Structure formats: structure tokens, C-alpha cells
Coordinates of C-alpha atoms in Angstrom, one line a residue:
X1 CA 2.3 -87.8 -7.7
X2 CA 5.6 -86.5 -9.1
X3 CA 6.1 -83.0 -10.3
X4 CA 8.5 -81.1 -12.6
X5 CA 11.5 -79.3 -11.2
X6 CA 10.7 -75.9 -9.8
X7 CA 13.2 -73.3 -8.7
X8 CA 11.6 -72.9 -5.3
X9 CA 9.1 -74.9 -3.2
X10 CA 7.5 -73.1 -0.3
X11 CA 5.9 -75.3 2.4
X12 CA 3.1 -73.7 4.4
X13 CA 0.4 -71.2 3.3
X14 CA 0.2 -69.0 6.3
X15 CA 1.1 -65.3 5.9
X16 CA 4.8 -66.0 5.8
X17 CA 4.6 -68.6 3.0
X18 CA 2.1 -66.6 1.0
X19 CA 4.1 -63.4 1.0
X20 CA 7.3 -65.2 0.1
X21 CA 5.7 -67.3 -2.7
X22 CA 3.9 -64.2 -4.0
X23 CA 7.2 -62.2 -4.1
X24 CA 9.0 -64.9 -5.9
X25 CA 6.3 -65.4 -8.5
X26 CA 6.0 -61.6 -9.0
X27 CA 9.8 -61.6 -9.6
X28 CA 9.5 -64.2 -12.4
X29 CA 10.6 -67.2 -10.3
X30 CA 8.3 -70.2 -10.8
X31 CA 7.3 -71.4 -7.3
X32 CA 5.1 -74.2 -5.9
X33 CA 3.4 -73.7 -2.5
X34 CA 2.7 -77.0 -0.6
X35 CA 0.0 -77.0 2.1
X36 CA -1.3 -80.0 4.0
X37 CA -4.6 -78.3 4.8
X38 CA -7.5 -77.9 2.4
X39 CA -7.9 -74.6 0.4
X40 CA -10.5 -73.1 2.8
X41 CA -9.1 -70.3 4.9
X42 CA -10.1 -70.8 8.6
X43 CA -11.4 -67.9 10.5
X44 CA -9.7 -69.2 13.6
X45 CA -6.2 -67.7 14.1
X46 CA -4.3 -66.4 17.0
X47 CA -2.6 -63.5 15.2
X48 CA -4.6 -60.3 15.5
X49 CA -2.8 -57.3 14.0
X50 CA -0.3 -55.7 11.7
X51 CA 2.5 -53.4 13.1
X52 CA 4.0 -50.4 11.3
X53 CA 7.0 -52.2 9.7
X54 CA 4.8 -55.0 8.3
X55 CA 2.4 -52.4 6.9
X56 CA 5.3 -50.7 5.2
X57 CA 6.4 -54.0 3.7
X58 CA 2.9 -54.6 2.5
X59 CA 2.7 -51.1 1.1
X60 CA 5.8 -51.9 -1.0
X61 CA 3.6 -54.5 -2.6
X62 CA 0.5 -52.4 -3.0
X63 CA -1.4 -54.4 -0.3
X64 CA -1.5 -52.0 2.7
X65 CA -4.5 -50.0 1.5
X66 CA -6.9 -52.8 1.1
X67 CA -6.0 -54.2 4.5
X68 CA -6.3 -50.7 6.1
X69 CA -9.8 -50.5 4.7
X70 CA -11.1 -53.5 6.6
X71 CA -9.1 -53.2 9.9
X72 CA -9.3 -51.0 12.9
X73 CA -6.5 -48.6 13.7
X74 CA -5.2 -48.4 17.3
X75 CA -2.6 -45.7 18.0
X76 CA -2.3 -46.2 21.8
X77 CA -1.7 -49.3 23.8
X78 CA -2.2 -49.8 27.6
X79 CA -0.5 -52.9 28.7
X80 CA -0.5 -53.7 32.5
X81 CA 0.0 -50.0 33.3
X82 CA 2.5 -49.3 30.6
X83 CA 1.2 -46.8 28.0
X84 CA 2.7 -46.7 24.5
X85 CA 1.8 -44.1 21.9
X86 CA 2.2 -45.5 18.4
X87 CA 1.0 -42.2 17.0
X88 CA 4.5 -40.9 17.5
X89 CA 6.1 -43.6 15.3
X90 CA 8.2 -42.2 12.4
X91 CA 6.0 -43.9 9.8
X92 CA 2.9 -43.1 7.8
X93 CA 1.5 -46.3 9.5
X94 CA 1.8 -44.8 13.0
X95 CA -0.7 -47.3 14.5
X96 CA -1.4 -51.0 15.0
X97 CA -3.9 -52.3 12.5
X98 CA -6.2 -54.7 14.3
X99 CA -7.6 -57.5 12.0
X100 CA -7.6 -61.3 12.2
X101 CA -4.9 -63.2 10.5
X102 CA -7.3 -64.8 8.0
X103 CA -8.0 -61.4 6.5
X104 CA -4.3 -61.0 5.8
X105 CA -4.1 -64.4 4.3
X106 CA -7.0 -63.7 1.9
X107 CA -5.2 -60.7 0.5
X108 CA -1.9 -62.4 0.3
X109 CA -3.4 -65.5 -1.3
X110 CA -5.1 -63.5 -4.0
X111 CA -1.8 -61.7 -4.9
X112 CA 0.1 -65.0 -5.0
X113 CA -2.5 -66.7 -7.2
X114 CA -2.5 -63.7 -9.6
X115 CA 1.3 -63.8 -9.8
X116 CA 1.2 -67.4 -10.9
X117 CA 2.0 -69.5 -7.7
X118 CA 1.2 -73.1 -8.1
X119 CA -0.8 -74.3 -5.1
X120 CA -0.8 -77.9 -3.9
X121 CA -3.3 -78.3 -1.1
X122 CA -3.9 -81.5 1.0
X123 CA -0.2 -82.3 0.4
X124 CA 1.9 -83.2 3.3
X125 CA 5.7 -83.2 3.4
X126 CA 7.1 -86.5 4.7
X127 CA 10.8 -86.1 3.9
X128 CA 13.4 -83.7 2.5
X129 CA 16.6 -84.9 0.8
X130 CA 19.1 -82.4 -0.7
X131 CA 22.2 -82.8 -2.8
X132 CA 24.5 -80.5 -4.6
X133 CA 22.1 -79.7 -7.4
X134 CA 18.8 -79.4 -5.5
X135 CA 16.2 -80.7 -3.0
X136 CA 13.8 -83.6 -3.3
X137 CA 10.7 -83.3 -1.2
X138 CA 8.8 -86.5 -0.4
X139 CA 5.1 -85.8 -0.1
X140 CA 1.8 -87.5 0.6
X141 CA -0.9 -86.0 -1.6
X142 CA -4.7 -86.1 -1.6
X143 CA -6.0 -89.6 -0.8
X144 CA -2.6 -90.5 0.7
X145 CA -0.9 -90.9 -2.7
X146 CA 2.9 -90.7 -2.2
X147 CA 5.2 -88.8 -4.5
X148 CA 8.1 -86.5 -4.7
X149 CA 8.8 -82.9 -5.9
X150 CA 12.1 -81.4 -6.9
X151 CA 13.3 -77.8 -6.4
X152 CA 16.5 -75.8 -6.4
X153 CA 15.6 -74.4 -2.9
X154 CA 12.9 -75.3 -0.3
X155 CA 11.6 -72.8 2.3
X156 CA 9.8 -74.3 5.3
X157 CA 7.2 -71.8 6.5
X158 CA 5.0 -74.6 7.9
X159 CA 4.7 -73.4 11.5
X160 CA 5.8 -74.5 14.9
X161 CA 5.5 -78.2 14.1
X162 CA 7.4 -77.8 10.9
X163 CA 7.9 -81.0 8.9
X164 CA 10.7 -79.3 6.9
X165 CA 12.6 -78.4 10.1
X166 CA 12.1 -82.0 11.4
X167 CA 13.2 -83.5 8.1
X168 CA 16.6 -81.6 8.0
X169 CA 17.2 -82.5 11.7
X170 CA 17.3 -79.0 13.1
X171 CA 16.7 -78.7 16.9
X172 CA 14.1 -76.3 18.2
X173 CA 15.4 -75.5 21.7
X174 CA 13.3 -73.7 24.2
X175 CA 10.4 -74.3 26.6
X176 CA 6.8 -73.6 27.4
X177 CA 6.4 -70.3 29.1
X178 CA 2.7 -70.3 30.0
X179 CA 0.0 -73.0 29.8
X180 CA -3.8 -73.1 29.6
X181 CA -4.3 -69.7 28.0
X182 CA -7.9 -69.0 27.1
X183 CA -8.6 -67.4 23.7
X184 CA -12.0 -66.2 22.5
X185 CA -13.5 -64.1 19.7
X186 CA -16.7 -62.6 21.0
X187 CA -19.1 -59.6 20.5
X188 CA -19.4 -57.0 23.2
X189 CA -22.7 -55.3 24.2
X190 CA -20.9 -52.0 23.4
X191 CA -19.4 -52.8 19.9
X192 CA -17.9 -49.3 19.8
X193 CA -15.4 -50.3 22.5
X194 CA -12.0 -49.8 20.7
X195 CA -9.2 -49.9 23.3
X196 CA -6.4 -52.3 23.1
X197 CA -5.7 -53.1 26.7
X198 CA -4.0 -55.6 29.1
X199 CA -4.9 -55.8 32.8
X200 CA -4.1 -58.1 35.6
X201 CA -4.7 -59.1 39.2
X202 CA -2.5 -61.4 41.2
X203 CA -2.5 -64.7 39.4
X204 CA -4.6 -63.7 36.4
X205 CA -4.5 -61.5 33.4
X206 CA -6.7 -60.5 30.4
X207 CA -5.9 -58.8 27.1
X208 CA -8.7 -57.3 25.0
X209 CA -8.1 -56.6 21.2
X210 CA -10.8 -54.9 19.2
X211 CA -11.2 -56.1 15.6
X212 CA -12.8 -54.0 13.0
X213 CA -15.6 -56.5 12.2
X214 CA -17.7 -56.3 15.3
X215 CA -15.8 -58.9 17.2
X216 CA -13.2 -58.6 20.0
X217 CA -10.4 -60.9 20.8
X218 CA -10.1 -61.9 24.5
X219 CA -6.9 -63.6 25.7
X220 CA -6.8 -64.6 29.4
X221 CA -5.0 -66.8 32.0
X222 CA -5.7 -67.8 35.5
X223 CA -2.9 -69.5 37.5
X224 CA -5.4 -71.6 39.5
X225 CA -7.0 -73.0 36.3
X226 CA -4.1 -74.9 34.8
X227 CA -5.8 -77.6 32.6
X228 CA -4.8 -79.3 29.4
X229 CA -5.2 -77.6 26.0
X230 CA -7.8 -80.2 25.1
X231 CA -10.1 -79.0 27.9
X232 CA -13.2 -77.3 26.3
X233 CA -13.7 -73.6 26.9
X234 CA -17.1 -72.2 27.6
X235 CA -18.3 -68.6 27.4
X236 CA -19.0 -68.6 31.1
X237 CA -15.4 -69.3 31.9
X238 CA -14.3 -66.4 29.7
X239 CA -16.8 -64.1 31.3
X240 CA -15.7 -65.1 34.8
X241 CA -12.1 -64.5 34.1
X242 CA -12.7 -61.1 32.5
X243 CA -14.9 -60.0 35.5
X244 CA -12.1 -61.2 37.9
X245 CA -9.6 -59.0 36.2
X246 CA -11.5 -56.0 34.9
X247 CA -14.6 -56.0 37.1
X248 CA -17.1 -56.4 34.2
X249 CA -17.7 -58.9 31.4
X250 CA -18.6 -56.3 28.7
X251 CA -21.8 -58.1 27.9
X252 CA -19.9 -60.7 25.9
X253 CA -22.0 -62.8 23.5
X254 CA -22.1 -64.7 20.2
X255 CA -18.6 -66.4 20.4
X256 CA -17.2 -67.5 17.1
X257 CA -14.2 -69.1 18.6
X258 CA -13.3 -70.5 22.0
X259 CA -10.1 -72.4 22.6
X260 CA -7.1 -73.0 24.9
X261 CA -3.4 -73.0 24.1
X262 CA 0.0 -72.9 25.7
X263 CA 2.8 -70.6 24.7
X264 CA 6.4 -71.5 24.0
X265 CA 9.7 -69.7 23.4
X266 CA 11.8 -71.5 20.8
X267 CA 14.3 -70.7 18.0
X268 CA 16.3 -72.8 15.7
X269 CA 20.1 -72.2 15.7
X270 CA 20.3 -71.9 11.9
X271 CA 17.7 -70.5 9.5
X272 CA 19.6 -72.1 6.6
X273 CA 20.8 -75.7 6.0
X274 CA 22.2 -75.9 2.5
X275 CA 19.4 -75.4 0.1
X276 CA 16.7 -75.5 2.8
X277 CA 15.7 -72.4 4.7
X278 CA 13.2 -71.7 7.5
X279 CA 10.9 -68.7 8.1
X280 CA 8.2 -67.6 10.4
X281 CA 7.0 -69.9 13.2
X282 CA 9.1 -72.8 11.7
X283 CA 12.2 -70.8 12.8
X284 CA 11.0 -69.1 15.9
X285 CA 8.0 -69.1 18.2
X286 CA 7.3 -66.9 21.2
X287 CA 4.5 -65.6 23.4
X288 CA 1.6 -63.7 21.8
X289 CA 2.4 -60.6 23.9
X290 CA 2.8 -57.6 21.7
X291 CA 1.3 -59.4 18.7
X292 CA 4.7 -59.8 17.0
X293 CA 4.5 -63.4 15.7
X294 CA 2.8 -62.9 12.3
X295 CA 4.7 -59.6 11.8
X296 CA 8.1 -61.2 12.4
X297 CA 7.3 -63.9 9.9
X298 CA 6.2 -61.4 7.2
X299 CA 9.4 -59.5 7.7
X300 CA 11.4 -62.8 7.4
X301 CA 9.7 -63.4 4.0
X302 CA 10.4 -59.8 2.8
X303 CA 14.1 -60.3 3.7
X304 CA 14.4 -63.7 2.0
X305 CA 12.4 -63.3 -1.1
X306 CA 14.5 -60.7 -3.0
X307 CA 17.7 -62.6 -2.1
X308 CA 16.3 -65.9 -3.5
X309 CA 15.1 -64.1 -6.6
X310 CA 18.6 -62.4 -7.1
X311 CA 20.4 -65.7 -6.7
X312 CA 18.0 -67.6 -9.1
X313 CA 18.2 -64.9 -11.7
X314 CA 22.0 -65.1 -11.6
X315 CA 22.5 -61.5 -10.2
X316 CA 24.0 -62.6 -6.9
X317 CA 26.0 -65.6 -5.6
X318 CA 24.4 -68.3 -3.5
X319 CA 26.3 -66.9 -0.5
X320 CA 23.9 -63.9 -0.4
X321 CA 21.5 -66.3 1.3
X322 CA 23.8 -66.5 4.3
X323 CA 22.9 -62.9 5.1
X324 CA 19.3 -64.1 5.8
X325 CA 20.6 -65.9 8.8
X326 CA 22.9 -63.1 10.0
X327 CA 20.1 -60.4 9.6
X328 CA 17.0 -62.2 10.7
X329 CA 18.2 -64.6 13.4
X330 CA 19.1 -61.7 15.8
X331 CA 15.7 -60.1 15.2
X332 CA 14.0 -63.4 16.1
X333 CA 16.0 -63.7 19.2
X334 CA 15.1 -60.1 20.2
X335 CA 11.4 -60.8 19.7
X336 CA 11.7 -63.8 21.9
X337 CA 13.1 -61.6 24.7
X338 CA 10.7 -58.7 24.3
X339 CA 7.6 -60.8 24.1
X340 CA 8.8 -63.0 26.9
X341 CA 9.4 -60.0 29.1
X342 CA 5.9 -58.8 28.4
X343 CA 4.2 -62.1 29.2
X344 CA 6.2 -62.3 32.5
X345 CA 5.2 -58.8 33.3
X346 CA 1.6 -59.9 32.9
X347 CA 2.0 -63.0 35.0
X348 CA 3.5 -61.2 38.0
X349 CA 1.8 -62.6 41.0
X350 CA 3.9 -62.3 44.2
X351 CA 3.8 -58.9 46.0
X352 CA 7.4 -58.2 45.3
X353 CA 7.0 -59.0 41.6
X354 CA 4.0 -56.7 41.3
X355 CA 5.8 -54.0 43.2
X356 CA 8.8 -54.3 40.9
X357 CA 6.5 -54.2 37.9
X358 CA 4.8 -51.1 39.1
X359 CA 8.1 -49.4 39.7
X360 CA 9.4 -50.4 36.2
X361 CA 6.2 -49.2 34.6
X362 CA 6.3 -45.8 36.4
X363 CA 9.9 -45.3 35.3
X364 CA 9.1 -46.2 31.7
X365 CA 6.1 -43.8 31.7
X366 CA 8.5 -40.9 32.5
X367 CA 11.3 -42.0 30.2
X368 CA 10.5 -40.9 26.7
X369 CA 13.5 -42.4 24.9
X370 CA 12.9 -45.8 26.6
X371 CA 9.2 -45.7 25.5
X372 CA 10.2 -44.9 22.0
X373 CA 12.7 -47.7 22.0
X374 CA 10.0 -50.2 23.2
X375 CA 7.5 -48.9 20.6
X376 CA 10.2 -49.3 18.0
X377 CA 10.8 -52.9 18.9
X378 CA 7.2 -53.9 19.0
X379 CA 6.4 -52.1 15.7
X380 CA 9.5 -53.5 14.0
X381 CA 10.7 -50.0 13.0
X382 CA 13.5 -50.1 15.6
X383 CA 15.5 -52.9 14.0
X384 CA 18.5 -52.4 11.8
X385 CA 20.9 -54.9 10.2
X386 CA 24.6 -55.0 10.9
X387 CA 26.8 -53.2 8.3
X388 CA 30.4 -53.8 7.3
X389 CA 33.1 -52.1 9.3
X390 CA 33.6 -48.5 8.0
X391 CA 30.2 -48.4 6.2
X392 CA 28.1 -45.2 6.2
X393 CA 26.0 -44.9 9.4
X394 CA 22.8 -45.3 7.4
X395 CA 23.8 -48.7 6.0
X396 CA 21.5 -51.4 7.3
X397 CA 18.9 -48.9 8.5
X398 CA 15.3 -49.0 7.5
X399 CA 14.6 -46.3 4.9
X400 CA 11.5 -44.2 5.7
X401 CA 8.9 -43.6 3.1
X402 CA 10.3 -40.3 1.8
X403 CA 8.7 -38.3 -1.0
X404 CA 10.8 -38.5 -4.2
X405 CA 11.6 -35.4 -6.3
X406 CA 10.4 -37.2 -9.4
X407 CA 7.0 -37.8 -7.8
X408 CA 5.6 -40.5 -5.6
X409 CA 6.9 -42.2 -2.5
X410 CA 9.9 -44.5 -1.9
X411 CA 7.8 -47.5 -1.0
X412 CA 5.7 -47.0 -4.2
X413 CA 9.0 -47.1 -6.1
X414 CA 10.0 -50.3 -4.4
X415 CA 7.0 -52.1 -5.9
X416 CA 8.1 -54.8 -8.3
X417 CA 10.9 -56.0 -6.1
X418 CA 13.4 -53.4 -7.4
X419 CA 16.3 -51.6 -5.8
X420 CA 15.9 -47.8 -5.7
X421 CA 18.9 -45.5 -6.1
X422 CA 18.3 -42.1 -4.6
X423 CA 20.8 -39.5 -5.9
X424 CA 21.5 -36.0 -4.7
X425 CA 22.3 -34.4 -8.1
X426 CA 18.9 -33.9 -9.6
X427 CA 19.6 -36.3 -12.4
X428 CA 18.5 -39.8 -13.1
X429 CA 15.7 -41.9 -14.5
X430 CA 13.3 -44.6 -13.5
X431 CA 13.2 -48.0 -15.2
X432 CA 10.1 -50.2 -15.5
X433 CA 9.1 -52.5 -12.7
X434 CA 10.4 -56.0 -12.4
X435 CA 13.3 -55.7 -14.9
X436 CA 16.0 -56.0 -12.2
X437 CA 17.4 -52.5 -12.6
X438 CA 17.6 -49.8 -10.0
X439 CA 15.5 -46.7 -10.2
X440 CA 17.6 -43.5 -10.0
X441 CA 15.5 -41.0 -8.1
X442 CA 16.2 -37.9 -6.2
X443 CA 15.5 -36.9 -2.6
X444 CA 17.1 -35.0 0.2
X445 CA 18.6 -37.0 3.0
X446 CA 15.7 -38.1 5.2
X447 CA 17.7 -38.0 8.5
X448 CA 20.0 -35.0 8.5
X449 CA 19.0 -32.8 5.6
X450 CA 22.3 -33.4 3.9
X451 CA 22.4 -34.5 0.3
X452 CA 23.2 -38.2 0.4
X453 CA 23.2 -41.0 -2.2
X454 CA 21.2 -44.0 -1.0
X455 CA 20.8 -47.4 -2.5
X456 CA 17.7 -48.9 -1.0
X457 CA 17.1 -52.7 -1.1
X458 CA 13.7 -54.2 -2.2
X459 CA 12.9 -54.8 1.5
X460 CA 13.3 -51.1 2.3
X461 CA 16.7 -51.2 4.0
X462 CA 19.7 -49.1 3.0
X463 CA 22.2 -51.3 1.2
X464 CA 24.7 -48.5 0.7
X465 CA 25.0 -44.7 1.3
X466 CA 27.5 -41.9 0.7
X467 CA 27.6 -38.2 1.2
X468 CA 27.9 -35.6 -1.6
X469 CA 27.4 -35.9 -5.4
X470 CA 30.4 -38.2 -5.9
X471 CA 28.6 -40.8 -3.9
X472 CA 26.0 -41.1 -6.7
X473 CA 28.5 -42.4 -9.2
X474 CA 29.7 -45.1 -6.7
X475 CA 26.2 -46.0 -5.9
X476 CA 25.3 -46.3 -9.6
X477 CA 28.2 -48.7 -10.1
X478 CA 27.2 -50.8 -7.1
X479 CA 23.6 -50.9 -8.3
X480 CA 24.7 -52.2 -11.7
X481 CA 26.4 -55.1 -9.9
X482 CA 23.6 -56.1 -7.5
X483 CA 20.5 -55.4 -9.5

């Protein structure tokens, strides 16, 4: 089972791999997606929602609206006494969109297939060998038939047990944080219940997530019921745990999924080893608190895809890929810390721990800037990438979805994987999508009201900025080099 040489092989057809492969194919890069599972999309998945930054990235691909149509918007979160108002986020997606991971995968798979991604299902990676010119991937295909595939670059988006990560010998340091966590998708007697909430009592906690399809996700843990992941879960156990924590069981019925898992905190030291890169859970895994796992992986893919396309089209040197590590590894580390802090907050059991948690929550409830900071981290809007010394303060920041003087919105202009050059002089033109050129569009500075030239990357971050009209000429020259 040998295949022809492809510029990129993506391993893993979860949300991260699907977004990455779809981006590359849409940019004109032939890509093969390898997946050891069968083509059927399972309706059993732990991820349960999309945050604002992920929705912005999906909007830049024309995918946010179809997902918004089937999910449930939640603009407030109550998590063990801490209340966060996502409605105050500086984004048109000022909410969490609650929907199961498999709904996201359906939309991303459809886009990838339409863009021309070659899918190879029931194909398992057994080895990875790279040389100066490319990467050879050893595989075992349907029926156990061995073979090999060849590519210029390989991206492992194949989850926490990543075969790609193992094949290149990268360690995955970390540890299990919590064991025997119960997860269930059930219907409630009152299907209109729509609050995203986390509650606890000493030694136990429950998180309830309302989906938009009539089901609710229930995640719970009891310190005294520490059993192996393989131990079956019954609806009676879930009801008992929810009653213990909340005082009622919500009339739960018709479970479509009952399972048990443990949560780990791990991160690879390097997201890139030569021509092999890692993304999503293959690079970092953390507690489900805050629902940041799928979102962080999607944002990994959005960061990496335009860089790979630029390198393969000859518009940027291979060293551009090093910035994937320098930009995304710190974000992954931050997510480990924030989600880990939340899960430890939930697990507080001793009297002094709960008293400390109560004091911290009370302080946060009265500290607006801190609340906004926490909401920014969970939503993904609060991250920025490091800029070179002496760069304009906007460099590396996320660009909000400003209205453009020529019509439309910034994130609409980003569709097609293009750079967008925003100039302050009223001149300029827009080139067609996918041709590798920057659009020259006009807008007032979105932060200070000053007229500023901005060069916005395909992933929506500011690559370069300058004040006054003279900055437009410099930005245009820069755009000509990088686009």
C-alpha cells in the first residue's frame, strides 16, 4: 500500500487535523489525512463547546454560522461560586457555543472533502522516518496490509496516544490529575434547562453542560468512588452523584453515553522535530475544566496551516515553522495551568481548602479586571504572541473583527487564507481569494481611534503595525515579501 509523494500528511481526523488539512487543501496544497478509525463519526466525545476565539477562526473560514445554527449559546458561567460573564467579551461571539465535538467534526470534514483532502481511513501509523528531503510514514492499512507514504512534512494530530509523537521519540511529561471521572450525556425532565454550572460538596463535584439537541452533558467525580476507567457506569450512579452535589437529579433519563475517564496534564517540550510537527492533544493534554481542549487544538491548526502553506508555496523560508513552537507552546502551557487550577478548585475537600477557595472566589467576584482576564484566557481572546523588540504595541495581538471602509468585516476578508493590509489613507484595492496577495483595505484603528496601518495574518493576528500614512507604504512592502 504505497502512495505517491504528498507535500503534507496529517495524521488524525479530529477537529485539529480536519481544520489543518482543510486549510492546506483550500490553499492549494495537496494533503493526505490518515486516520486509523473507520469513516463513521462517533457521537461520543468529551469536548462540548466552542469559545469565542475558535468561533472567530471558524468565521474566517465561513464555518461559524452553520455551527451557531445548531448549538446553544451560553453567555454566563457559574463555576464553583465564580461567575464569569462572557457577554462582555470584545467579540461578536461573546458567548460559549455549546455543542458536541462530533457536530464540529461533521462541518470540518465536509469542508476538507470539498477542498480536495485525500482521506485514508483504517490506516494506522507504525513508524516515521525523516531525512533531509522529506518524511516516510510506515502504515498498516485496511486488512493489516503494510505500506509506506511519503511527504514533505507530517503533522501528528492523532491525540493523547499519538503514534507520530511516539515514533519521533518525543517525551510527554506530566501526570494524572484526577481519576475515575464520570461522564454522561442524558436528557433532563426539564429540557429547557440551559445553565452551564459547576457545583461541589466536600469530596465531590458535578459540571452540567446544556447542549442544543435536547441532551445535557454531566461530568462528575466522587473521591470515595475511585475505580478503574474500565468499570461500567450506570445511570443510577450518575443520578446519585448529581443528587449528592446539587440536591436533585433533574429527572435524568435516556442516556446516550455513559463512561469513565481520568484526566492528565502533559505537554511535549517541542512542537516541531525537523519535518514533523505536533498539534492538539498530541502536543498537550489537560483537564476538561473550562472546555479548552478542542479549542486549543483548533487554534494550533489555524496558526500552523498558513505557515506550512507559505513555506510550501515558496513564499517563506522553512524557519517560519519555528514560530509555531514559539507562539503556541506558551499558550499550551498556560492552558495546562488555568485548567489545572480550575479542576483543583473543584476538588477542594479539606475545610481550609474550601475556605481558601471561597475567599478567592469572593475576591474575584469583586475584581472586574481579574474576571475579564480569566474570561479572556478561557475564551482564547486574551492571548497574544511575542513581538520583536521595538515593534509596535499592536504586533502579535489578535485583531478584532472590525468593519472595513470598503465593505464587509475583517474576518470575512481573511477567508481564503489571505493576509489583509488595512491602510489609513483611504486608498487601496482587494485581490481575489487564495492568490497569495494581501488585500489593501481601510479602517480606523480599532483600539485607540488613531489612523494606523495594520498587516493582519491569515490567523487574525497583527503581523505588523505603524502609525500615520507613511506606515502604509512600509506595510505594503512587507506584505509583498510575506504574501
